[in-house]
Amino acid sequence: MARATPPSPRTKVRRRAGRGRYARSTINAILDEGLVGHAAFVADGQPYGIPTLYARDGDVLYLHGSPLSRLLSSLSEGIPMCFTVTLVDGLVLARSAFHHSVNYRSVVVLGRGRAISDARGPSDLELKVTEVVVLPLDEASAKVRTGPPIDAPEDYARPVWAGEVPLRVVAGEPLADERCSQPVPDYVTRYHRGHA
Ligand SMILES: Cc1cc2nc3c(=O)[nH]c(=O)nc-3n(C[C@H](O)[C@H](O)[C@H](O)COP(=O)(O)OP(=O)(O)OC[C@H]3O[C@@H](n4cnc5c(N)ncnc54)[C@H](O)[C@@H]3O)c2cc1C
């Protein structure tokens, strides 16, 4: 059973606080559905926000890449970092431009990464050119917006369409490598993102 994580003073959502979620199960579900996150950190006085793949295993996230990249070489030193993942679920079209919005599920993780050297890899060479950083999920929050637009009371009478345009990531037809003569395996044809 995934445990609940009470927000720290730093991870408490302040604006639209009712959209804040701190249950580990909610945070994990968003992280597991996401594919790409953004790691934010400061290097040489300059803030960077770098997109990257990640994977969750239990209570930690793993990031990997070239040890020569600014991303991995900085984070492996254990500097403060922030990792965010965002799923955009729909366009929310209101009766006024001011109230247009999006439905989303997002996660923010604060902490420090730690380089690990005992990750298993396909070969010694690949291990040598790969840095793996682990980030604990000890200080994390989620924020979730669902539902229709929230218009100003006087705007509900306006003759303007309002509602949501759902968005989702859909896996397309697999395209075999031209040098591959193998049949498409089940795990490829059945692959999907999000709620199937
Ligand atoms: C796709 C998307 C679009 C958005 N568009 C806008 C926009 O146009 N304008 C706008 O003002 N806001 C937008 N937001 C909301 C924005 O992410 C912040 O929640 C907002 O700026 C309010 O932050 P705050 O001042 O309450 O908290 P902050 O003081 O900025 O953050 C305090 C803590 O709250 C938590 N937190 C804050 N936001 C999030 C989040 N989104 N997900 C998870 N944890 C969070 C973090 O742990 C953070 O450390 C959007 C969010 C998403 C996911």
mmCIF file of N, CA and C and ligand atoms in Angstrom, residues 9-16 22 85-88 102-110 140-143, ligand 1:
data_model
loop_
_atom_site.group_PDB
_atom_site.id
_atom_site.type_symbol
_atom_site.label_atom_id
_atom_site.label_comp_id
_atom_site.label_asym_id
_atom_site.label_seq_id
_atom_site.Cartn_x
_atom_site.Cartn_y
_atom_site.Cartn_z
ATOM 1 N N PRO A 9 6.475 22.401 4.208
ATOM 2 C CA PRO A 9 6.164 23.815 3.946
ATOM 3 C C PRO A 9 6.505 24.207 2.505
ATOM 4 N N ARG A 10 7.467 23.513 1.917
ATOM 5 C CA ARG A 10 7.877 23.868 0.541
ATOM 6 C C ARG A 10 6.997 23.226 -0.518
ATOM 7 N N THR A 11 6.319 22.134 -0.201
ATOM 8 C CA THR A 11 5.537 21.456 -1.254
ATOM 9 C C THR A 11 4.041 21.703 -1.113
ATOM 10 N N LYS A 12 3.646 22.565 -0.202
ATOM 11 C CA LYS A 12 2.221 22.849 -0.058
ATOM 12 C C LYS A 12 1.786 23.788 -1.170
ATOM 13 N N VAL A 13 0.828 23.331 -1.956
ATOM 14 C CA VAL A 13 0.295 24.176 -3.028
ATOM 15 C C VAL A 13 -0.451 25.334 -2.376
ATOM 16 N N ARG A 14 -0.173 26.540 -2.792
ATOM 17 C CA ARG A 14 -0.783 27.708 -2.151
ATOM 18 C C ARG A 14 -1.976 28.205 -2.942
ATOM 19 N N ARG A 15 -1.800 28.509 -4.237
ATOM 20 C CA ARG A 15 -2.932 28.985 -5.051
ATOM 21 C C ARG A 15 -3.775 27.793 -5.465
ATOM 22 N N ARG A 16 -5.120 27.937 -5.411
ATOM 23 C CA ARG A 16 -5.997 26.803 -5.710
ATOM 24 C C ARG A 16 -5.555 25.603 -4.886
ATOM 25 N N TYR A 22 -1.430 15.010 -2.087
ATOM 26 C CA TYR A 22 -0.171 14.589 -1.461
ATOM 27 C C TYR A 22 -0.102 13.086 -1.223
ATOM 28 N N VAL A 85 6.754 16.698 -13.574
ATOM 29 C CA VAL A 85 6.110 15.896 -14.621
ATOM 30 C C VAL A 85 4.706 16.456 -14.811
ATOM 31 N N THR A 86 4.299 16.651 -16.061
ATOM 32 C CA THR A 86 2.985 17.247 -16.340
ATOM 33 C C THR A 86 2.230 16.421 -17.373
ATOM 34 N N LEU A 87 1.003 16.074 -17.064
ATOM 35 C CA LEU A 87 0.106 15.431 -18.027
ATOM 36 C C LEU A 87 -0.997 16.428 -18.343
ATOM 37 N N VAL A 88 -1.158 16.764 -19.615
ATOM 38 C CA VAL A 88 -2.217 17.709 -20.003
ATOM 39 C C VAL A 88 -3.406 16.895 -20.492
ATOM 40 N N VAL A 102 -6.532 24.701 -18.682
ATOM 41 C CA VAL A 102 -6.302 23.316 -19.109
ATOM 42 C C VAL A 102 -6.597 22.413 -17.917
ATOM 43 N N ASN A 103 -7.055 21.197 -18.222
ATOM 44 C CA ASN A 103 -7.111 20.186 -17.178
ATOM 45 C C ASN A 103 -5.785 19.453 -17.176
ATOM 46 N N TYR A 104 -5.298 19.170 -16.005
ATOM 47 C CA TYR A 104 -3.949 18.598 -15.925
ATOM 48 C C TYR A 104 -3.772 17.788 -14.651
ATOM 49 N N ARG A 105 -2.704 17.014 -14.664
ATOM 50 C CA ARG A 105 -2.199 16.352 -13.461
ATOM 51 C C ARG A 105 -0.687 16.571 -13.474
ATOM 52 N N SER A 106 -0.164 17.128 -12.429
ATOM 53 C CA SER A 106 1.275 17.416 -12.418
ATOM 54 C C SER A 106 1.882 17.028 -11.084
ATOM 55 N N VAL A 107 3.181 16.811 -11.108
ATOM 56 C CA VAL A 107 3.924 16.458 -9.888
ATOM 57 C C VAL A 107 5.172 17.322 -9.810
ATOM 58 N N VAL A 108 5.469 17.759 -8.617
ATOM 59 C CA VAL A 108 6.723 18.470 -8.336
ATOM 60 C C VAL A 108 7.461 17.688 -7.242
ATOM 61 N N VAL A 109 8.713 17.389 -7.488
ATOM 62 C CA VAL A 109 9.545 16.699 -6.490
ATOM 63 C C VAL A 109 10.727 17.604 -6.168
ATOM 64 N N LEU A 110 10.934 17.853 -4.894
ATOM 65 C CA LEU A 110 12.099 18.633 -4.459
ATOM 66 C C LEU A 110 13.090 17.700 -3.781
ATOM 67 N N ALA A 140 7.329 15.711 -2.121
ATOM 68 C CA ALA A 140 6.682 15.780 -3.430
ATOM 69 C C ALA A 140 5.237 16.204 -3.277
ATOM 70 N N SER A 141 4.716 16.797 -4.339
ATOM 71 C CA SER A 141 3.304 17.190 -4.356
ATOM 72 C C SER A 141 2.746 16.930 -5.738
ATOM 73 N N ALA A 142 1.429 16.801 -5.790
ATOM 74 C CA ALA A 142 0.743 16.744 -7.086
ATOM 75 C C ALA A 142 -0.289 17.859 -7.107
ATOM 76 N N LYS A 143 -0.679 18.258 -8.312
ATOM 77 C CA LYS A 143 -1.774 19.226 -8.455
ATOM 78 C C LYS A 143 -2.630 18.734 -9.608
HETATM 79 C C1 LIG B 1 -0.244 22.418 -17.445
HETATM 80 C C2 LIG B 1 -0.300 23.481 -16.374
HETATM 81 C C3 LIG B 1 -0.593 24.765 -16.722
HETATM 82 C C4 LIG B 1 -0.627 25.775 -15.761
HETATM 83 N N1 LIG B 1 -0.871 27.053 -16.141
HETATM 84 C C5 LIG B 1 -0.833 28.049 -15.237
HETATM 85 C C6 LIG B 1 -0.994 29.402 -15.613
HETATM 86 O O1 LIG B 1 -1.164 29.709 -16.791
HETATM 87 N N2 LIG B 1 -0.946 30.357 -14.664
HETATM 88 C C7 LIG B 1 -0.740 30.037 -13.338
HETATM 89 O O2 LIG B 1 -0.697 30.938 -12.497
HETATM 90 N N3 LIG B 1 -0.601 28.760 -12.934
HETATM 91 C C8 LIG B 1 -0.629 27.771 -13.854
HETATM 92 N N4 LIG B 1 -0.456 26.466 -13.446
HETATM 93 C C9 LIG B 1 -0.344 26.210 -12.014
HETATM 94 C C10 LIG B 1 1.092 26.350 -11.545
HETATM 95 O O3 LIG B 1 1.761 25.130 -11.817
HETATM 96 C C11 LIG B 1 1.193 26.612 -10.017
HETATM 97 O O4 LIG B 1 0.434 25.660 -9.343
HETATM 98 C C12 LIG B 1 0.760 28.031 -9.703
HETATM 99 O O5 LIG B 1 1.736 28.948 -10.173
HETATM 100 C C13 LIG B 1 0.525 28.285 -8.235
HETATM 101 O O6 LIG B 1 1.631 27.965 -7.484
HETATM 102 P P1 LIG B 1 1.707 28.472 -5.962
HETATM 103 O O7 LIG B 1 2.109 29.915 -5.917
HETATM 104 O O8 LIG B 1 0.476 28.051 -5.255
HETATM 105 O O9 LIG B 1 2.813 27.560 -5.401
HETATM 106 P P2 LIG B 1 4.395 27.762 -5.434
HETATM 107 O O10 LIG B 1 4.814 28.614 -4.299
HETATM 108 O O11 LIG B 1 4.856 28.085 -6.818
HETATM 109 O O12 LIG B 1 4.812 26.278 -5.118
HETATM 110 C C14 LIG B 1 4.751 25.757 -3.781
HETATM 111 C C15 LIG B 1 4.787 24.260 -3.894
HETATM 112 O O13 LIG B 1 3.516 23.823 -4.369
HETATM 113 C C16 LIG B 1 3.699 22.699 -5.190
HETATM 114 N N5 LIG B 1 3.136 22.972 -6.522
HETATM 115 C C17 LIG B 1 2.879 24.168 -7.086
HETATM 116 N N6 LIG B 1 2.364 24.014 -8.314
HETATM 117 C C18 LIG B 1 2.316 22.684 -8.535
HETATM 118 C C19 LIG B 1 1.900 21.896 -9.605
HETATM 119 N N7 LIG B 1 1.405 22.426 -10.747
HETATM 120 N N8 LIG B 1 1.977 20.545 -9.509
HETATM 121 C C20 LIG B 1 2.459 19.967 -8.387
HETATM 122 N N9 LIG B 1 2.863 20.666 -7.320
HETATM 123 C C21 LIG B 1 2.798 22.012 -7.392
HETATM 124 C C22 LIG B 1 5.197 22.443 -5.281
HETATM 125 O O14 LIG B 1 5.579 21.432 -4.357
HETATM 126 C C23 LIG B 1 5.815 23.748 -4.883
HETATM 127 O O15 LIG B 1 7.079 23.566 -4.305
HETATM 128 C C24 LIG B 1 -0.412 25.448 -14.398
HETATM 129 C C25 LIG B 1 -0.133 24.125 -14.041
HETATM 130 C C26 LIG B 1 -0.079 23.154 -15.017
HETATM 131 C C27 LIG B 1 0.242 21.744 -14.608
#
